[in-house]
PDB file of C-alpha atoms and ligand atoms in Angstrom:
ATOM      1  CA  MET A   1      30.103  -4.369   6.918  1.00  0.00           C
ATOM      2  CA  THR A   2      26.610  -4.331   6.121  1.00  0.00           C
ATOM      3  CA  ASP A   3      24.995  -0.922   6.413  1.00  0.00           C
ATOM      4  CA  PRO A   4      22.023  -1.201   9.471  1.00  0.00           C
ATOM      5  CA  LEU A   5      19.730  -0.127   7.081  1.00  0.00           C
ATOM      6  CA  ILE A   6      20.143  -3.284   4.391  1.00  0.00           C
ATOM      7  CA  LEU A   7      20.445  -5.394   8.190  1.00  0.00           C
ATOM      8  CA  ARG A   8      16.694  -4.294   8.767  1.00  0.00           C
ATOM      9  CA  TRP A   9      15.631  -5.128   5.795  1.00  0.00           C
ATOM     10  CA  GLN A  10      16.716  -8.510   5.421  1.00  0.00           C
ATOM     11  CA  GLU A  11      15.762  -9.168   8.850  1.00  0.00           C
ATOM     12  CA  VAL A  12      11.944  -8.170   7.259  1.00  0.00           C
ATOM     13  CA  LYS A  13      12.573 -10.579   4.709  1.00  0.00           C
ATOM     14  CA  ALA A  14      13.309 -12.981   6.565  1.00  0.00           C
ATOM     15  CA  ARG A  15      10.251 -12.089   8.967  1.00  0.00           C
ATOM     16  CA  ILE A  16       7.996 -12.443   5.713  1.00  0.00           C
ATOM     17  CA  SER A  17       9.808 -16.229   4.772  1.00  0.00           C
ATOM     18  CA  THR A  18       8.860 -17.217   8.441  1.00  0.00           C
ATOM     19  CA  ALA A  19       5.538 -16.454   8.690  1.00  0.00           C
ATOM     20  CA  GLU A  20       5.297 -18.270   4.895  1.00  0.00           C
ATOM     21  CA  GLN A  21       6.418 -21.411   5.873  1.00  0.00           C
ATOM     22  CA  ALA A  22       3.997 -21.055   8.869  1.00  0.00           C
ATOM     23  CA  ALA A  23       1.076 -20.240   7.584  1.00  0.00           C
ATOM     24  CA  GLY A  24       1.993 -23.335   5.379  1.00  0.00           C
ATOM     25  CA  ARG A  25       2.313 -20.654   1.921  1.00  0.00           C
ATOM     26  CA  PRO A  26       4.687 -20.755  -1.128  1.00  0.00           C
ATOM     27  CA  ALA A  27       7.498 -19.001  -0.621  1.00  0.00           C
ATOM     28  CA  GLY A  28       7.555 -15.882  -2.268  1.00  0.00           C
ATOM     29  CA  SER A  29       4.026 -15.406  -2.300  1.00  0.00           C
ATOM     30  CA  VAL A  30       4.031 -12.219   0.249  1.00  0.00           C
ATOM     31  CA  GLN A  31       5.599  -8.866  -1.966  1.00  0.00           C
ATOM     32  CA  LEU A  32       7.548  -6.506   0.425  1.00  0.00           C
ATOM     33  CA  LEU A  33       6.427  -3.103   0.098  1.00  0.00           C
ATOM     34  CA  ALA A  34       9.075  -0.401   1.953  1.00  0.00           C
ATOM     35  CA  VAL A  35       7.260   2.252   2.681  1.00  0.00           C
ATOM     36  CA  SER A  36       9.948   5.321   2.301  1.00  0.00           C
ATOM     37  CA  LYS A  37       7.730   7.948   3.336  1.00  0.00           C
ATOM     38  CA  THR A  38       9.920  11.195   5.911  1.00  0.00           C
ATOM     39  CA  HIS A  39      13.096   9.228   4.532  1.00  0.00           C
ATOM     40  CA  PRO A  40      15.747  10.545   1.777  1.00  0.00           C
ATOM     41  CA  ALA A  41      15.922   9.259  -1.537  1.00  0.00           C
ATOM     42  CA  GLU A  42      19.180   8.018  -0.623  1.00  0.00           C
ATOM     43  CA  GLN A  43      18.233   5.325   1.504  1.00  0.00           C
ATOM     44  CA  LEU A  44      15.767   4.324  -1.086  1.00  0.00           C
ATOM     45  CA  THR A  45      18.605   4.086  -3.109  1.00  0.00           C
ATOM     46  CA  GLN A  46      20.711   2.155  -0.969  1.00  0.00           C
ATOM     47  CA  LEU A  47      17.484  -0.293  -0.649  1.00  0.00           C
ATOM     48  CA  TYR A  48      17.053  -0.396  -4.748  1.00  0.00           C
ATOM     49  CA  GLN A  49      20.529  -1.419  -5.053  1.00  0.00           C
ATOM     50  CA  ALA A  50      20.515  -4.379  -2.170  1.00  0.00           C
ATOM     51  CA  GLY A  51      17.416  -5.372  -5.142  1.00  0.00           C
ATOM     52  CA  GLN A  52      14.471  -3.804  -3.405  1.00  0.00           C
ATOM     53  CA  ARG A  53      11.945  -2.431  -6.260  1.00  0.00           C
ATOM     54  CA  ALA A  54       8.953  -1.503  -4.521  1.00  0.00           C
ATOM     55  CA  PHE A  55       8.648   1.768  -2.559  1.00  0.00           C
ATOM     56  CA  GLY A  56       5.601   3.244  -0.556  1.00  0.00           C
ATOM     57  CA  GLU A  57       4.365   6.433  -0.476  1.00  0.00           C
ATOM     58  CA  ASN A  58       2.312   8.429   1.645  1.00  0.00           C
ATOM     59  CA  TYR A  59       2.057  12.186   0.499  1.00  0.00           C
ATOM     60  CA  VAL A  60       1.880  12.900  -3.007  1.00  0.00           C
ATOM     61  CA  GLN A  61       4.467  15.818  -3.355  1.00  0.00           C
ATOM     62  CA  GLU A  62       6.950  13.872  -1.422  1.00  0.00           C
ATOM     63  CA  MET A  63       6.121  10.468  -4.397  1.00  0.00           C
ATOM     64  CA  THR A  64       7.271  13.051  -7.165  1.00  0.00           C
ATOM     65  CA  THR A  65      10.269  14.699  -5.212  1.00  0.00           C
ATOM     66  CA  LYS A  66      11.640  11.067  -5.301  1.00  0.00           C
ATOM     67  CA  ALA A  67      10.552   9.813  -8.535  1.00  0.00           C
ATOM     68  CA  GLN A  68      12.153  12.780  -9.853  1.00  0.00           C
ATOM     69  CA  GLN A  69      15.522  12.251  -7.842  1.00  0.00           C
ATOM     70  CA  LEU A  70      15.422   8.684  -8.333  1.00  0.00           C
ATOM     71  CA  ALA A  71      14.730   9.132 -12.477  1.00  0.00           C
ATOM     72  CA  LEU A  72      17.209   7.077 -13.205  1.00  0.00           C
ATOM     73  CA  LEU A  73      16.296   4.336 -11.323  1.00  0.00           C
ATOM     74  CA  GLU A  74      13.304   1.613 -12.057  1.00  0.00           C
ATOM     75  CA  VAL A  75      11.409   1.468  -8.906  1.00  0.00           C
ATOM     76  CA  ASP A  76       7.992   0.725  -8.535  1.00  0.00           C
ATOM     77  CA  TRP A  77       6.188   3.622  -6.355  1.00  0.00           C
ATOM     78  CA  HIS A  78       3.187   2.503  -4.915  1.00  0.00           C
ATOM     79  CA  PHE A  79       0.851   5.733  -3.635  1.00  0.00           C
ATOM     80  CA  ILE A  80      -0.018   4.524  -0.130  1.00  0.00           C
ATOM     81  CA  GLY A  81      -1.855   7.101   1.455  1.00  0.00           C
ATOM     82  CA  PRO A  82      -5.233   9.625   1.467  1.00  0.00           C
ATOM     83  CA  LEU A  83      -5.698  10.824  -1.931  1.00  0.00           C
ATOM     84  CA  GLN A  84      -7.443  14.225  -2.786  1.00  0.00           C
ATOM     85  CA  SER A  85      -9.346  14.684  -6.486  1.00  0.00           C
ATOM     86  CA  ASN A  86      -6.469  17.689  -7.115  1.00  0.00           C
ATOM     87  CA  LYS A  87      -3.482  15.462  -6.959  1.00  0.00           C
ATOM     88  CA  ALA A  88      -4.915  12.364  -9.078  1.00  0.00           C
ATOM     89  CA  ARG A  89      -3.173  13.502 -11.786  1.00  0.00           C
ATOM     90  CA  GLU A  90       0.223  13.565 -10.140  1.00  0.00           C
ATOM     91  CA  VAL A  91      -0.186  10.187  -9.165  1.00  0.00           C
ATOM     92  CA  ALA A  92      -1.379   8.753 -12.224  1.00  0.00           C
ATOM     93  CA  ARG A  93       1.906   9.922 -14.005  1.00  0.00           C
ATOM     94  CA  THR A  94       3.611   8.703 -11.400  1.00  0.00           C
ATOM     95  CA  ALA A  95       3.050   5.596  -9.631  1.00  0.00           C
ATOM     96  CA  SER A  96       2.525   2.252 -10.991  1.00  0.00           C
ATOM     97  CA  TRP A  97      -0.431   1.264  -7.625  1.00  0.00           C
ATOM     98  CA  VAL A  98      -2.740   3.173  -5.513  1.00  0.00           C
ATOM     99  CA  HIS A  99      -3.890   1.313  -2.858  1.00  0.00           C
ATOM    100  CA  SER A 100      -5.866   3.978  -1.134  1.00  0.00           C
ATOM    101  CA  LEU A 101      -8.650   4.341  -3.203  1.00  0.00           C
ATOM    102  CA  ASP A 102     -12.338   5.047  -1.864  1.00  0.00           C
ATOM    103  CA  ARG A 103     -13.997   7.371  -4.135  1.00  0.00           C
ATOM    104  CA  SER A 104     -15.611   6.334  -8.021  1.00  0.00           C
ATOM    105  CA  LYS A 105     -14.557  10.601  -8.471  1.00  0.00           C
ATOM    106  CA  VAL A 106     -11.197   9.559  -7.529  1.00  0.00           C
ATOM    107  CA  ALA A 107     -11.058   6.903  -9.848  1.00  0.00           C
ATOM    108  CA  GLN A 108     -12.113   8.891 -13.000  1.00  0.00           C
ATOM    109  CA  LEU A 109      -9.588  11.124 -12.384  1.00  0.00           C
ATOM    110  CA  LEU A 110      -6.544   8.343 -11.893  1.00  0.00           C
ATOM    111  CA  HIS A 111      -8.528   7.368 -15.344  1.00  0.00           C
ATOM    112  CA  GLN A 112      -8.153  10.366 -17.073  1.00  0.00           C
ATOM    113  CA  HIS A 113      -4.498  11.524 -16.215  1.00  0.00           C
ATOM    114  CA  ARG A 114      -3.066   7.982 -17.085  1.00  0.00           C
ATOM    115  CA  PRO A 115      -0.441   8.583 -19.748  1.00  0.00           C
ATOM    116  CA  ASP A 116      -1.253   5.883 -22.775  1.00  0.00           C
ATOM    117  CA  GLU A 117       2.237   4.938 -22.875  1.00  0.00           C
ATOM    118  CA  LEU A 118       2.057   3.400 -19.363  1.00  0.00           C
ATOM    119  CA  PRO A 119       0.246   0.235 -18.481  1.00  0.00           C
ATOM    120  CA  PRO A 120      -2.860   0.760 -16.437  1.00  0.00           C
ATOM    121  CA  LEU A 121      -2.765   1.998 -13.232  1.00  0.00           C
ATOM    122  CA  GLN A 122      -2.689  -1.148 -10.413  1.00  0.00           C
ATOM    123  CA  VAL A 123      -6.171  -0.423  -7.708  1.00  0.00           C
ATOM    124  CA  CYS A 124      -6.361  -1.438  -4.335  1.00  0.00           C
ATOM    125  CA  LEU A 125      -9.773   0.360  -2.548  1.00  0.00           C
ATOM    126  CA  GLN A 126      -9.334   0.967   0.764  1.00  0.00           C
ATOM    127  CA  VAL A 127     -11.493  -0.470   2.916  1.00  0.00           C
ATOM    128  CA  ASN A 128     -12.146   1.215   7.016  1.00  0.00           C
ATOM    129  CA  LEU A 129     -12.377  -1.842   8.750  1.00  0.00           C
ATOM    130  CA  ASP A 130     -13.181   0.250  12.061  1.00  0.00           C
ATOM    131  CA  ASP A 131     -14.879   2.946  11.294  1.00  0.00           C
ATOM    132  CA  GLU A 132     -13.549   5.805  14.400  1.00  0.00           C
ATOM    133  CA  THR A 133     -10.359   5.088  13.584  1.00  0.00           C
ATOM    134  CA  SER A 134      -9.452   6.184  10.739  1.00  0.00           C
ATOM    135  CA  LYS A 135     -11.359   8.725   8.279  1.00  0.00           C
ATOM    136  CA  SER A 136     -10.022   7.078   4.846  1.00  0.00           C
ATOM    137  CA  GLY A 137     -11.874   3.907   3.020  1.00  0.00           C
ATOM    138  CA  VAL A 138     -14.752   3.196   2.107  1.00  0.00           C
ATOM    139  CA  LYS A 139     -16.965   1.797   4.854  1.00  0.00           C
ATOM    140  CA  THR A 140     -20.412  -0.385   3.547  1.00  0.00           C
ATOM    141  CA  TRP A 141     -20.513  -3.460   0.936  1.00  0.00           C
ATOM    142  CA  ASP A 142     -22.667  -1.328  -0.769  1.00  0.00           C
ATOM    143  CA  GLU A 143     -20.144   1.390  -0.926  1.00  0.00           C
ATOM    144  CA  LEU A 144     -17.100  -1.139  -1.906  1.00  0.00           C
ATOM    145  CA  LEU A 145     -18.895  -3.247  -4.732  1.00  0.00           C
ATOM    146  CA  ALA A 146     -20.716  -0.037  -6.137  1.00  0.00           C
ATOM    147  CA  LEU A 147     -16.807   1.763  -6.502  1.00  0.00           C
ATOM    148  CA  ALA A 148     -15.143  -1.586  -7.812  1.00  0.00           C
ATOM    149  CA  GLN A 149     -17.956  -1.725 -10.524  1.00  0.00           C
ATOM    150  CA  ASP A 150     -16.870   1.360 -11.106  1.00  0.00           C
ATOM    151  CA  VAL A 151     -13.570   1.347 -11.590  1.00  0.00           C
ATOM    152  CA  MET A 152     -13.361  -2.429 -13.966  1.00  0.00           C
ATOM    153  CA  ALA A 153     -15.408   0.130 -16.028  1.00  0.00           C
ATOM    154  CA  LEU A 154     -12.163   2.230 -16.234  1.00  0.00           C
ATOM    155  CA  ASP A 155      -9.633   0.412 -18.819  1.00  0.00           C
ATOM    156  CA  ARG A 156      -6.835   2.437 -17.725  1.00  0.00           C
ATOM    157  CA  LEU A 157      -7.388   1.164 -13.931  1.00  0.00           C
ATOM    158  CA  GLN A 158      -6.792  -2.342 -12.927  1.00  0.00           C
ATOM    159  CA  LEU A 159      -8.421  -3.666 -10.094  1.00  0.00           C
ATOM    160  CA  ARG A 160      -5.958  -6.147  -7.908  1.00  0.00           C
ATOM    161  CA  GLY A 161      -7.589  -6.212  -4.583  1.00  0.00           C
ATOM    162  CA  LEU A 162      -8.516  -4.721  -1.211  1.00  0.00           C
ATOM    163  CA  MET A 163      -6.326  -2.756   1.542  1.00  0.00           C
ATOM    164  CA  SER A 164      -6.550  -2.217   4.961  1.00  0.00           C
ATOM    165  CA  ILE A 165      -4.844  -0.388   7.965  1.00  0.00           C
ATOM    166  CA  PRO A 166      -7.265  -1.853  11.574  1.00  0.00           C
ATOM    167  CA  ALA A 167      -7.048  -0.563  14.638  1.00  0.00           C
ATOM    168  CA  PRO A 168      -3.782  -1.214  16.020  1.00  0.00           C
ATOM    169  CA  SER A 169      -3.799  -3.639  17.975  1.00  0.00           C
ATOM    170  CA  PRO A 170      -0.653  -5.271  20.253  1.00  0.00           C
ATOM    171  CA  ASP A 171      -2.764  -8.277  20.771  1.00  0.00           C
ATOM    172  CA  PRO A 172      -1.964 -11.432  17.471  1.00  0.00           C
ATOM    173  CA  ALA A 173      -5.614 -12.730  17.529  1.00  0.00           C
ATOM    174  CA  GLN A 174      -7.527 -10.045  17.448  1.00  0.00           C
ATOM    175  CA  GLN A 175      -4.666  -8.357  15.205  1.00  0.00           C
ATOM    176  CA  ARG A 176      -6.205 -11.589  12.786  1.00  0.00           C
ATOM    177  CA  GLN A 177      -9.562 -11.059  13.320  1.00  0.00           C
ATOM    178  CA  ALA A 178      -9.569  -8.073  11.426  1.00  0.00           C
ATOM    179  CA  PHE A 179      -7.579  -9.264   8.831  1.00  0.00           C
ATOM    180  CA  ALA A 180      -9.390 -12.355   8.138  1.00  0.00           C
ATOM    181  CA  ARG A 181     -12.529 -10.047   7.793  1.00  0.00           C
ATOM    182  CA  LEU A 182     -10.290  -8.534   4.804  1.00  0.00           C
ATOM    183  CA  ARG A 183      -9.566 -11.381   3.643  1.00  0.00           C
ATOM    184  CA  GLN A 184     -13.851 -12.530   3.704  1.00  0.00           C
ATOM    185  CA  LEU A 185     -14.361  -9.301   1.839  1.00  0.00           C
ATOM    186  CA  HIS A 186     -12.015  -9.955  -0.963  1.00  0.00           C
ATOM    187  CA  GLU A 187     -13.599 -13.369  -1.351  1.00  0.00           C
ATOM    188  CA  GLN A 188     -17.238 -11.952  -0.769  1.00  0.00           C
ATOM    189  CA  LEU A 189     -15.842  -8.832  -3.553  1.00  0.00           C
ATOM    190  CA  ARG A 190     -14.248 -11.869  -6.085  1.00  0.00           C
ATOM    191  CA  ALA A 191     -17.365 -14.090  -6.638  1.00  0.00           C
ATOM    192  CA  ALA A 192     -20.023 -10.930  -6.933  1.00  0.00           C
ATOM    193  CA  LEU A 193     -17.648  -9.720  -9.499  1.00  0.00           C
ATOM    194  CA  GLU A 194     -16.641 -12.239 -11.070  1.00  0.00           C
ATOM    195  CA  HIS A 195     -13.109 -10.992 -11.520  1.00  0.00           C
ATOM    196  CA  PRO A 196      -9.692 -12.231 -10.432  1.00  0.00           C
ATOM    197  CA  LEU A 197      -8.796 -10.455  -7.503  1.00  0.00           C
ATOM    198  CA  ASP A 198      -5.545 -11.166  -6.683  1.00  0.00           C
ATOM    199  CA  THR A 199      -3.796  -8.815  -3.784  1.00  0.00           C
ATOM    200  CA  LEU A 200      -4.394  -8.447  -0.402  1.00  0.00           C
ATOM    201  CA  SER A 201      -2.697  -5.391   0.947  1.00  0.00           C
ATOM    202  CA  MET A 202      -2.607  -5.979   4.559  1.00  0.00           C
ATOM    203  CA  GLY A 203       0.420  -6.028   7.607  1.00  0.00           C
ATOM    204  CA  MET A 204       2.858  -2.873   8.731  1.00  0.00           C
ATOM    205  CA  SER A 205       5.287  -3.274  10.990  1.00  0.00           C
ATOM    206  CA  ALA A 206       3.894  -4.105  14.276  1.00  0.00           C
ATOM    207  CA  ASP A 207       1.391  -6.973  12.469  1.00  0.00           C
ATOM    208  CA  LEU A 208       3.193  -8.485   9.467  1.00  0.00           C
ATOM    209  CA  GLU A 209       3.132 -12.097  10.682  1.00  0.00           C
ATOM    210  CA  ALA A 210      -0.471 -11.561  11.577  1.00  0.00           C
ATOM    211  CA  ALA A 211      -1.052 -10.653   8.277  1.00  0.00           C
ATOM    212  CA  VAL A 212       0.967 -13.428   6.632  1.00  0.00           C
ATOM    213  CA  ALA A 213      -1.296 -15.918   8.187  1.00  0.00           C
ATOM    214  CA  GLU A 214      -4.747 -13.963   7.380  1.00  0.00           C
ATOM    215  CA  GLY A 215      -3.454 -14.110   3.545  1.00  0.00           C
ATOM    216  CA  ALA A 216      -2.151 -10.815   2.600  1.00  0.00           C
ATOM    217  CA  THR A 217       0.051 -10.912  -0.359  1.00  0.00           C
ATOM    218  CA  ILE A 218       1.386  -7.349  -0.205  1.00  0.00           C
ATOM    219  CA  VAL A 219       2.761  -6.257   3.197  1.00  0.00           C
ATOM    220  CA  ARG A 220       3.546  -1.974   3.635  1.00  0.00           C
ATOM    221  CA  ILE A 221       6.777  -2.455   6.666  1.00  0.00           C
ATOM    222  CA  GLY A 222       8.247   1.560   7.312  1.00  0.00           C
ATOM    223  CA  THR A 223       9.420   1.523  10.317  1.00  0.00           C
ATOM    224  CA  ASP A 224      10.671  -2.160  10.833  1.00  0.00           C
ATOM    225  CA  ILE A 225      13.005  -1.045   7.999  1.00  0.00           C
ATOM    226  CA  PHE A 226      13.826   3.018   8.061  1.00  0.00           C
ATOM    227  CA  GLY A 227      13.617   3.460  11.532  1.00  0.00           C
ATOM    228  CA  ALA A 228      11.189   5.736  13.789  1.00  0.00           C
ATOM    229  CA  ARG A 229      10.161   8.544  11.118  1.00  0.00           C
ATOM    230  CA  PRO A 230      10.885  11.977  12.316  1.00  0.00           C
ATOM    231  CA  PRO A 231       7.603  14.235  12.915  1.00  0.00           C
ATOM    232  CA  HIS A 232       6.535  15.262   8.758  1.00  0.00           C
ATOM    233  CA  THR A 233       6.260  18.840   8.477  1.00  0.00           C
ATOM    234  CA  GLY A 234       3.636  19.665   6.778  1.00  0.00           C
ATOM    235  CA  SER A 235      -0.290  18.212   6.419  1.00  0.00           C
ATOM    236  CA  ILE A 236      -0.031  14.891   8.187  1.00  0.00           C
ATOM    237  CA  PRO A 237      -2.757  12.258   7.449  1.00  0.00           C
ATOM    238  CA  VAL A 238      -4.053  10.022  10.598  1.00  0.00           C
ATOM    239  CA  ILE A 239      -1.678   7.486  10.281  1.00  0.00           C
ATOM    240  CA  ALA A 240       1.011   9.461  10.585  1.00  0.00           C
ATOM    241  CA  GLU A 241       0.004  10.562  14.429  1.00  0.00           C
ATOM    242  CA  LYS A 242       0.391   6.674  15.206  1.00  0.00           C
ATOM    243  CA  GLN A 243       3.259   6.151  17.727  1.00  0.00           C
ATOM    244  CA  PRO A 244       6.238   3.868  15.961  1.00  0.00           C
ATOM    245  CA  THR A 245       6.166   0.584  17.681  1.00  0.00           C
TER     246      THR A 245
HETATM  247  C1  PLP B   1       2.837   4.905   7.329  1.00  0.00           C
HETATM  248  C2  PLP B   1       2.611   3.274   6.555  1.00  0.00           C
HETATM  249  C3  PLP B   1       2.758   1.992   6.746  1.00  0.00           C
HETATM  250  C4  PLP B   1       3.995   1.703   7.121  1.00  0.00           C
HETATM  251  O1  PLP B   1       3.910   1.726   8.546  1.00  0.00           O
HETATM  252  P1  PLP B   1       4.957   0.977   9.565  1.00  0.00           P
HETATM  253  O2  PLP B   1       4.348   0.725  11.132  1.00  0.00           O
HETATM  254  O3  PLP B   1       6.046   1.828   9.810  1.00  0.00           O
HETATM  255  O4  PLP B   1       5.665  -0.247   9.545  1.00  0.00           O
HETATM  256  C5  PLP B   1       1.845   1.075   6.126  1.00  0.00           C
HETATM  257  N1  PLP B   1       1.119   1.519   5.196  1.00  0.00           N
HETATM  258  C6  PLP B   1       0.499   2.647   5.679  1.00  0.00           C
HETATM  259  C7  PLP B   1      -1.176   2.941   4.749  1.00  0.00           C
HETATM  260  C8  PLP B   1       0.932   3.530   6.120  1.00  0.00           C
HETATM  261  O5  PLP B   1       0.667   5.246   5.983  1.00  0.00           O
END
């Protein structure tokens, strides 16, 4: 009998395939990032054994603890939460990807602390599409361009694209509008930098289909794989206060 966790993971993968097809995009063009924050290492192991490699975490301490627990597995850790300067060192030593970079100072620190024996840290810049709803993310074009140029000058970082968490909306048309804005920014930035940006990290459990329709290359799915999250103890970033849908 298949475990409910594996069944939900397979369902999410099927939703991604269906959305790829509906958008006329090649099969496999959208990567599934399993957002495992607040869920125990045993569940990550179960998914790993089923074939999942990329896991997303929001809290540095939680990511490093799980990385130690799962040190024998070849997990790709994606850091997707708010990132403070004093945590940059740990992230640079543990993660393969950071989706939530929004400050040059943190970029410098990630570069400084990225160990030479590891490949460059893969980086997406977080964009704040709706000023009010989230504190994280770059808010203006000038700020975005400057940050992108700073990151490109750091050889232990590799700039891959953009990430955003738009204000939640139940309306698929509105969901698509927000993702379309991120896609347009991505194209504009690619043209301005003449740099091959290839990653759009957008779409969560409630808006995966809209994100794939607008060109997401990584979707970040927590609730629909792992179930509702228990409340996080410790400092709770804005995003964790969202009610599970
Ligand atoms: C928690 C989180 C997700 C996953 O959200 P779900 O709605 O549970 O799928 C995705 N991205 C970020 C940045 C998150 O913090």
